[in-house]
N, CA, C and O atoms as a CHARMM CRD file, in Angstrom:
* protein
*
  248
    1    1 UNK  N     13.47200  -6.63700 -14.18900 PROA 1      0.00000
    2    1 UNK  CA    12.06100  -6.95000 -14.09400 PROA 1      0.00000
    3    1 UNK  C     11.58900  -6.92400 -12.64700 PROA 1      0.00000
    4    1 UNK  O     10.54100  -6.34800 -12.35400 PROA 1      0.00000
    5    2 UNK  N     12.34900  -7.54100 -11.73000 PROA 2      0.00000
    6    2 UNK  CA    11.92200  -7.58000 -10.33300 PROA 2      0.00000
    7    2 UNK  C     11.94500  -6.18800  -9.70500 PROA 2      0.00000
    8    2 UNK  O     11.17800  -5.91800  -8.78100 PROA 2      0.00000
    9    3 UNK  N     12.81500  -5.30200 -10.19300 PROA 3      0.00000
   10    3 UNK  CA    12.84100  -3.94700  -9.67000 PROA 3      0.00000
   11    3 UNK  C     11.53700  -3.22300  -9.99600 PROA 3      0.00000
   12    3 UNK  O     11.03300  -2.46300  -9.16900 PROA 3      0.00000
   13    4 UNK  N     10.99300  -3.44400 -11.16900 PROA 4      0.00000
   14    4 UNK  CA     9.72700  -2.82500 -11.53200 PROA 4      0.00000
   15    4 UNK  C      8.58500  -3.35400 -10.67700 PROA 4      0.00000
   16    4 UNK  O      7.69900  -2.59500 -10.28500 PROA 4      0.00000
   17    5 UNK  N      8.59900  -4.64400 -10.38600 PROA 5      0.00000
   18    5 UNK  CA     7.54900  -5.23400  -9.55300 PROA 5      0.00000
   19    5 UNK  C      7.60900  -4.64100  -8.14800 PROA 5      0.00000
   20    5 UNK  O      6.57500  -4.30300  -7.57300 PROA 5      0.00000
   21    6 UNK  N      8.79800  -4.51500  -7.60000 PROA 6      0.00000
   22    6 UNK  CA     8.93900  -3.93900  -6.26100 PROA 6      0.00000
   23    6 UNK  C      8.52200  -2.47900  -6.28100 PROA 6      0.00000
   24    6 UNK  O      7.87100  -2.01400  -5.34600 PROA 6      0.00000
   25    7 UNK  N      8.88200  -1.75300  -7.31800 PROA 7      0.00000
   26    7 UNK  CA     8.50000  -0.34800  -7.42100 PROA 7      0.00000
   27    7 UNK  C      7.00600  -0.15700  -7.57100 PROA 7      0.00000
   28    7 UNK  O      6.43600   0.77200  -7.00000 PROA 7      0.00000
   29    8 UNK  N      6.37500  -1.02100  -8.32500 PROA 8      0.00000
   30    8 UNK  CA     4.94100  -0.89100  -8.55700 PROA 8      0.00000
   31    8 UNK  C      4.12000  -1.36700  -7.37300 PROA 8      0.00000
   32    8 UNK  O      3.12600  -0.73400  -7.01700 PROA 8      0.00000
   33    9 UNK  N      4.51000  -2.45100  -6.77000 PROA 9      0.00000
   34    9 UNK  CA     3.67700  -3.09400  -5.76100 PROA 9      0.00000
   35    9 UNK  C      4.17900  -2.94000  -4.33600 PROA 9      0.00000
   36    9 UNK  O      3.46000  -3.29800  -3.40400 PROA 9      0.00000
   37   10 UNK  N      5.36300  -2.43000  -4.13400 PROA 10     0.00000
   38   10 UNK  CA     5.95600  -2.35100  -2.79800 PROA 10     0.00000
   39   10 UNK  C      5.13200  -1.55000  -1.80300 PROA 10     0.00000
   40   10 UNK  O      4.89600  -2.00400  -0.68300 PROA 10     0.00000
   41   11 UNK  N      4.69600  -0.36800  -2.19900 PROA 11     0.00000
   42   11 UNK  CA     3.90400   0.46800  -1.29300 PROA 11     0.00000
   43   11 UNK  C      2.54700  -0.16300  -1.00400 PROA 11     0.00000
   44   11 UNK  O      2.05800  -0.09800   0.12400 PROA 11     0.00000
   45   12 UNK  N      1.94400  -0.76600  -2.00800 PROA 12     0.00000
   46   12 UNK  CA     0.63700  -1.39000  -1.80000 PROA 12     0.00000
   47   12 UNK  C      0.73700  -2.59100  -0.87200 PROA 12     0.00000
   48   12 UNK  O     -0.10300  -2.76500   0.01200 PROA 12     0.00000
   49   13 UNK  N      1.74800  -3.41400  -1.06400 PROA 13     0.00000
   50   13 UNK  CA     1.93700  -4.58100  -0.19700 PROA 13     0.00000
   51   13 UNK  C      2.24800  -4.13800   1.22400 PROA 13     0.00000
   52   13 UNK  O      1.71300  -4.69800   2.18100 PROA 13     0.00000
   53   14 UNK  N      3.11400  -3.13000   1.36800 PROA 14     0.00000
   54   14 UNK  CA     3.44400  -2.63000   2.70800 PROA 14     0.00000
   55   14 UNK  C      2.20700  -2.04400   3.38100 PROA 14     0.00000
   56   14 UNK  O      2.00000  -2.25000   4.57700 PROA 14     0.00000
   57   15 UNK  N      1.38700  -1.32100   2.63100 PROA 15     0.00000
   58   15 UNK  CA     0.16100  -0.76000   3.19200 PROA 15     0.00000
   59   15 UNK  C     -0.79100  -1.83900   3.66800 PROA 15     0.00000
   60   15 UNK  O     -1.38500  -1.71600   4.74000 PROA 15     0.00000
   61   16 UNK  N     -0.94300  -2.89400   2.88300 PROA 16     0.00000
   62   16 UNK  CA    -1.81300  -4.00400   3.28000 PROA 16     0.00000
   63   16 UNK  C     -1.27500  -4.69000   4.52400 PROA 16     0.00000
   64   16 UNK  O     -2.04300  -5.04100   5.42000 PROA 16     0.00000
   65   17 UNK  N      0.04300  -4.88400   4.58800 PROA 17     0.00000
   66   17 UNK  CA     0.63700  -5.51600   5.77400 PROA 17     0.00000
   67   17 UNK  C      0.43000  -4.65900   7.02100 PROA 17     0.00000
   68   17 UNK  O      0.14300  -5.19100   8.09300 PROA 17     0.00000
   69   18 UNK  N      0.57100  -3.35600   6.89400 PROA 18     0.00000
   70   18 UNK  CA     0.34300  -2.47900   8.05200 PROA 18     0.00000
   71   18 UNK  C     -1.12400  -2.50800   8.47600 PROA 18     0.00000
   72   18 UNK  O     -1.42500  -2.48000   9.66900 PROA 18     0.00000
   73   19 UNK  N     -2.03500  -2.56200   7.50700 PROA 19     0.00000
   74   19 UNK  CA    -3.45300  -2.65400   7.86600 PROA 19     0.00000
   75   19 UNK  C     -3.76300  -3.96600   8.58000 PROA 19     0.00000
   76   19 UNK  O     -4.54200  -3.99200   9.53300 PROA 19     0.00000
   77   20 UNK  N     -3.15500  -5.04500   8.11900 PROA 20     0.00000
   78   20 UNK  CA    -3.34100  -6.33900   8.79600 PROA 20     0.00000
   79   20 UNK  C     -2.78600  -6.26900  10.20600 PROA 20     0.00000
   80   20 UNK  O     -3.40900  -6.76400  11.14600 PROA 20     0.00000
   81   21 UNK  N     -1.60400  -5.65000  10.36300 PROA 21     0.00000
   82   21 UNK  CA    -1.01000  -5.51600  11.69700 PROA 21     0.00000
   83   21 UNK  C     -1.87200  -4.65700  12.60800 PROA 21     0.00000
   84   21 UNK  O     -1.86900  -4.85400  13.82300 PROA 21     0.00000
   85   22 UNK  N     -2.60400  -3.71500  12.04700 PROA 22     0.00000
   86   22 UNK  CA    -3.47800  -2.86000  12.85200 PROA 22     0.00000
   87   22 UNK  C     -4.73600  -3.60100  13.28100 PROA 22     0.00000
   88   22 UNK  O     -5.25800  -3.36300  14.37000 PROA 22     0.00000
   89   23 UNK  N     -5.22200  -4.49600  12.43400 PROA 23     0.00000
   90   23 UNK  CA    -6.50100  -5.16100  12.69800 PROA 23     0.00000
   91   23 UNK  C     -6.34100  -6.41600  13.54600 PROA 23     0.00000
   92   23 UNK  O     -7.29400  -6.80700  14.22100 PROA 23     0.00000
   93   24 UNK  N     -5.18900  -7.05800  13.54100 PROA 24     0.00000
   94   24 UNK  CA    -4.98900  -8.30600  14.30100 PROA 24     0.00000
   95   24 UNK  C     -5.33300  -8.14700  15.78400 PROA 24     0.00000
   96   24 UNK  O     -6.01600  -9.02100  16.31900 PROA 24     0.00000
   97   25 UNK  N     -4.91000  -7.10200  16.47400 PROA 25     0.00000
   98   25 UNK  CA    -5.30700  -6.97500  17.88500 PROA 25     0.00000
   99   25 UNK  C     -6.82100  -6.85000  18.06500 PROA 25     0.00000
  100   25 UNK  O     -7.35700  -7.31000  19.07300 PROA 25     0.00000
  101   26 UNK  N     -7.51000  -6.24500  17.11800 PROA 26     0.00000
  102   26 UNK  CA    -8.96400  -6.09500  17.19300 PROA 26     0.00000
  103   26 UNK  C     -9.65800  -7.45400  17.18400 PROA 26     0.00000
  104   26 UNK  O    -10.66900  -7.64600  17.85900 PROA 26     0.00000
  105   27 UNK  N     -9.11700  -8.37900  16.42700 PROA 27     0.00000
  106   27 UNK  CA    -9.68000  -9.73000  16.37800 PROA 27     0.00000
  107   27 UNK  C     -9.52300 -10.41700  17.73100 PROA 27     0.00000
  108   27 UNK  O    -10.37900 -11.20700  18.13000 PROA 27     0.00000
  109   28 UNK  N     -8.44400 -10.12300  18.42900 PROA 28     0.00000
  110   28 UNK  CA    -8.19500 -10.71100  19.73800 PROA 28     0.00000
  111   28 UNK  C     -8.93200 -10.03000  20.87600 PROA 28     0.00000
  112   28 UNK  O     -8.77600 -10.43300  22.02900 PROA 28     0.00000
  113   29 UNK  N     -9.73300  -9.00800  20.58700 PROA 29     0.00000
  114   29 UNK  CA   -10.50600  -8.34000  21.61200 PROA 29     0.00000
  115   29 UNK  C     -9.87600  -7.06500  22.14500 PROA 29     0.00000
  116   29 UNK  O    -10.42200  -6.44400  23.05800 PROA 29     0.00000
  117   30 UNK  N     -8.75400  -6.66800  21.60300 PROA 30     0.00000
  118   30 UNK  CA    -8.10100  -5.42800  22.01900 PROA 30     0.00000
  119   30 UNK  C     -8.50300  -4.29500  21.07500 PROA 30     0.00000
  120   30 UNK  O     -9.31600  -4.48800  20.17100 PROA 30     0.00000
  121   31 UNK  N     -7.93000  -3.12500  21.29200 PROA 31     0.00000
  122   31 UNK  CA    -8.22800  -1.98900  20.41600 PROA 31     0.00000
  123   31 UNK  C     -7.35700  -2.05200  19.15900 PROA 31     0.00000
  124   31 UNK  O     -6.31000  -2.69800  19.14000 PROA 31     0.00000
  125   32 UNK  N     -7.80800  -1.38100  18.13500 PROA 32     0.00000
  126   32 UNK  CA    -7.06400  -1.30600  16.88400 PROA 32     0.00000
  127   32 UNK  C     -5.83600  -0.42800  17.09700 PROA 32     0.00000
  128   32 UNK  O     -5.91000   0.59000  17.78400 PROA 32     0.00000
  129   33 UNK  N     -4.71700  -0.81800  16.51200 PROA 33     0.00000
  130   33 UNK  CA    -3.49500  -0.01600  16.57500 PROA 33     0.00000
  131   33 UNK  C     -3.61800   1.12100  15.56200 PROA 33     0.00000
  132   33 UNK  O     -3.40300   0.93000  14.36500 PROA 33     0.00000
  133   34 UNK  N     -3.96400   2.29300  16.05500 PROA 34     0.00000
  134   34 UNK  CA    -4.26500   3.42200  15.17800 PROA 34     0.00000
  135   34 UNK  C     -3.03800   3.85200  14.39100 PROA 34     0.00000
  136   34 UNK  O     -3.16100   4.22800  13.22500 PROA 34     0.00000
  137   35 UNK  N     -1.87200   3.80800  14.99200 PROA 35     0.00000
  138   35 UNK  CA    -0.66500   4.24300  14.28300 PROA 35     0.00000
  139   35 UNK  C     -0.39200   3.35000  13.07500 PROA 35     0.00000
  140   35 UNK  O     -0.05900   3.85100  12.00200 PROA 35     0.00000
  141   36 UNK  N     -0.52900   2.03600  13.23700 PROA 36     0.00000
  142   36 UNK  CA    -0.34100   1.13100  12.10600 PROA 36     0.00000
  143   36 UNK  C     -1.40900   1.36600  11.04400 PROA 36     0.00000
  144   36 UNK  O     -1.13000   1.28900   9.84800 PROA 36     0.00000
  145   37 UNK  N     -2.63100   1.65100  11.48300 PROA 37     0.00000
  146   37 UNK  CA    -3.72500   1.88900  10.55200 PROA 37     0.00000
  147   37 UNK  C     -3.45700   3.12500   9.69800 PROA 37     0.00000
  148   37 UNK  O     -3.66200   3.10700   8.48400 PROA 37     0.00000
  149   38 UNK  N     -2.99900   4.19600  10.34100 PROA 38     0.00000
  150   38 UNK  CA    -2.70600   5.44300   9.62200 PROA 38     0.00000
  151   38 UNK  C     -1.54600   5.24300   8.65600 PROA 38     0.00000
  152   38 UNK  O     -1.60600   5.71100   7.51900 PROA 38     0.00000
  153   39 UNK  N     -0.50000   4.56200   9.08500 PROA 39     0.00000
  154   39 UNK  CA     0.64100   4.29900   8.20700 PROA 39     0.00000
  155   39 UNK  C      0.20500   3.44000   7.02300 PROA 39     0.00000
  156   39 UNK  O      0.63200   3.68100   5.89400 PROA 39     0.00000
  157   40 UNK  N     -0.64200   2.44100   7.27200 PROA 40     0.00000
  158   40 UNK  CA    -1.12900   1.58700   6.19500 PROA 40     0.00000
  159   40 UNK  C     -1.92600   2.36300   5.16300 PROA 40     0.00000
  160   40 UNK  O     -1.74300   2.16600   3.96200 PROA 40     0.00000
  161   41 UNK  N     -2.81200   3.24600   5.61900 PROA 41     0.00000
  162   41 UNK  CA    -3.59500   4.06300   4.69500 PROA 41     0.00000
  163   41 UNK  C     -2.67800   4.99100   3.90000 PROA 41     0.00000
  164   41 UNK  O     -2.86300   5.16600   2.69600 PROA 41     0.00000
  165   42 UNK  N     -1.69600   5.58200   4.56700 PROA 42     0.00000
  166   42 UNK  CA    -0.76200   6.48500   3.87700 PROA 42     0.00000
  167   42 UNK  C      0.03000   5.73600   2.80000 PROA 42     0.00000
  168   42 UNK  O      0.21300   6.24800   1.69600 PROA 42     0.00000
  169   43 UNK  N      0.49500   4.54000   3.11600 PROA 43     0.00000
  170   43 UNK  CA     1.24500   3.76700   2.12500 PROA 43     0.00000
  171   43 UNK  C      0.36100   3.35500   0.95000 PROA 43     0.00000
  172   43 UNK  O      0.81900   3.33900  -0.19200 PROA 43     0.00000
  173   44 UNK  N     -0.89000   3.02500   1.21900 PROA 44     0.00000
  174   44 UNK  CA    -1.80600   2.69600   0.13100 PROA 44     0.00000
  175   44 UNK  C     -2.05900   3.89900  -0.77300 PROA 44     0.00000
  176   44 UNK  O     -2.13800   3.75600  -1.99300 PROA 44     0.00000
  177   45 UNK  N     -2.18600   5.07500  -0.18000 PROA 45     0.00000
  178   45 UNK  CA    -2.39000   6.27300  -0.98300 PROA 45     0.00000
  179   45 UNK  C     -1.16900   6.60500  -1.83700 PROA 45     0.00000
  180   45 UNK  O     -1.30300   6.98300  -3.00100 PROA 45     0.00000
  181   46 UNK  N      0.02100   6.46000  -1.25400 PROA 46     0.00000
  182   46 UNK  CA     1.24500   6.71300  -2.01700 PROA 46     0.00000
  183   46 UNK  C      1.38000   5.69900  -3.14900 PROA 46     0.00000
  184   46 UNK  O      1.73700   6.05700  -4.27200 PROA 46     0.00000
  185   47 UNK  N      1.09600   4.43600  -2.85100 PROA 47     0.00000
  186   47 UNK  CA     1.16200   3.40500  -3.89400 PROA 47     0.00000
  187   47 UNK  C      0.17700   3.65700  -5.01500 PROA 47     0.00000
  188   47 UNK  O      0.50600   3.46800  -6.18600 PROA 47     0.00000
  189   48 UNK  N     -1.02400   4.08100  -4.67200 PROA 48     0.00000
  190   48 UNK  CA    -2.02200   4.38300  -5.70200 PROA 48     0.00000
  191   48 UNK  C     -1.59400   5.58300  -6.54200 PROA 48     0.00000
  192   48 UNK  O     -1.80400   5.59700  -7.75500 PROA 48     0.00000
  193   49 UNK  N     -0.99900   6.58300  -5.90800 PROA 49     0.00000
  194   49 UNK  CA    -0.53400   7.76000  -6.64900 PROA 49     0.00000
  195   49 UNK  C      0.60300   7.38700  -7.60200 PROA 49     0.00000
  196   49 UNK  O      0.65200   7.87700  -8.73000 PROA 49     0.00000
  197   50 UNK  N      1.50600   6.53200  -7.15800 PROA 50     0.00000
  198   50 UNK  CA     2.60500   6.09400  -8.02300 PROA 50     0.00000
  199   50 UNK  C      2.06400   5.28800  -9.19100 PROA 50     0.00000
  200   50 UNK  O      2.49600   5.48200 -10.32700 PROA 50     0.00000
  201   51 UNK  N      1.12600   4.38900  -8.93200 PROA 51     0.00000
  202   51 UNK  CA     0.55000   3.58800 -10.00700 PROA 51     0.00000
  203   51 UNK  C     -0.18400   4.47000 -11.00900 PROA 51     0.00000
  204   51 UNK  O     -0.10700   4.23500 -12.21500 PROA 51     0.00000
  205   52 UNK  N     -0.89500   5.48400 -10.52000 PROA 52     0.00000
  206   52 UNK  CA    -1.61500   6.37900 -11.41200 PROA 52     0.00000
  207   52 UNK  C     -0.65000   7.21200 -12.24600 PROA 52     0.00000
  208   52 UNK  O     -0.88400   7.43200 -13.43500 PROA 52     0.00000
  209   53 UNK  N      0.43800   7.67700 -11.62500 PROA 53     0.00000
  210   53 UNK  CA     1.42200   8.48100 -12.35300 PROA 53     0.00000
  211   53 UNK  C      2.08200   7.64700 -13.43100 PROA 53     0.00000
  212   53 UNK  O      2.27300   8.12700 -14.54800 PROA 53     0.00000
  213   54 UNK  N      2.43500   6.40800 -13.12100 PROA 54     0.00000
  214   54 UNK  CA     3.07500   5.56600 -14.11300 PROA 54     0.00000
  215   54 UNK  C      2.13800   5.25900 -15.27600 PROA 54     0.00000
  216   54 UNK  O      2.57100   5.16300 -16.42400 PROA 54     0.00000
  217   55 UNK  N      0.84700   5.10700 -14.97000 PROA 55     0.00000
  218   55 UNK  CA    -0.13300   4.85100 -16.01300 PROA 55     0.00000
  219   55 UNK  C     -0.26900   6.07700 -16.90500 PROA 55     0.00000
  220   55 UNK  O     -0.43800   5.93900 -18.11700 PROA 55     0.00000
  221   56 UNK  N     -0.19900   7.26500 -16.33100 PROA 56     0.00000
  222   56 UNK  CA    -0.32200   8.49100 -17.10500 PROA 56     0.00000
  223   56 UNK  C      0.93000   8.75500 -17.94700 PROA 56     0.00000
  224   56 UNK  O      0.84600   9.34800 -19.02300 PROA 56     0.00000
  225   57 UNK  N      2.09300   8.31200 -17.45200 PROA 57     0.00000
  226   57 UNK  CA     3.35600   8.52400 -18.18100 PROA 57     0.00000
  227   57 UNK  C      3.58400   7.49500 -19.27200 PROA 57     0.00000
  228   57 UNK  O      4.47800   7.66900 -20.10100 PROA 57     0.00000
  229   58 UNK  N      2.80300   6.43200 -19.29200 PROA 58     0.00000
  230   58 UNK  CA     2.99900   5.37200 -20.27200 PROA 58     0.00000
  231   58 UNK  C      2.63600   5.87400 -21.67200 PROA 58     0.00000
  232   58 UNK  O      1.74100   6.70500 -21.82400 PROA 58     0.00000
  233   59 UNK  N      3.33500   5.36500 -22.69200 PROA 59     0.00000
  234   59 UNK  CA     2.98800   5.78200 -24.04900 PROA 59     0.00000
  235   59 UNK  C      1.59500   5.25800 -24.42900 PROA 59     0.00000
  236   59 UNK  O      1.18200   4.19600 -23.96200 PROA 59     0.00000
  237   60 UNK  N      0.88600   5.99200 -25.26000 PROA 60     0.00000
  238   60 UNK  CA    -0.45500   5.54800 -25.63500 PROA 60     0.00000
  239   60 UNK  C     -0.41100   4.26500 -26.46300 PROA 60     0.00000
  240   60 UNK  O      0.50100   4.04800 -27.26000 PROA 60     0.00000
  241   61 UNK  N     -1.40800   3.43600 -26.25300 PROA 61     0.00000
  242   61 UNK  CA    -1.49400   2.18100 -27.01700 PROA 61     0.00000
  243   61 UNK  C     -2.13400   2.47400 -28.36100 PROA 61     0.00000
  244   61 UNK  O     -3.04500   3.29200 -28.49300 PROA 61     0.00000
  245   62 UNK  N     -1.61400   1.76900 -29.34200 PROA 62     0.00000
  246   62 UNK  CA    -2.27100   1.89400 -30.64400 PROA 62     0.00000
  247   62 UNK  C     -1.40600   2.27600 -31.76900 PROA 62     0.00000
  248   62 UNK  O     -1.88000   2.40200 -32.89800 PROA 62     0.00000
């Protein structure tokens, strides 16, 4: 069960953490860490693609 949770949510959680890491310096008055921002967006896109693929592969309800 926990393996499925990590597989489903791992990329999304990692993407959110990278976005937070990119924005924290901006709150302190510095520039945004662009590399963390790009990695965060990429991880969110991969996570969304995996979630969409799994939803499409699921057997139909009914």
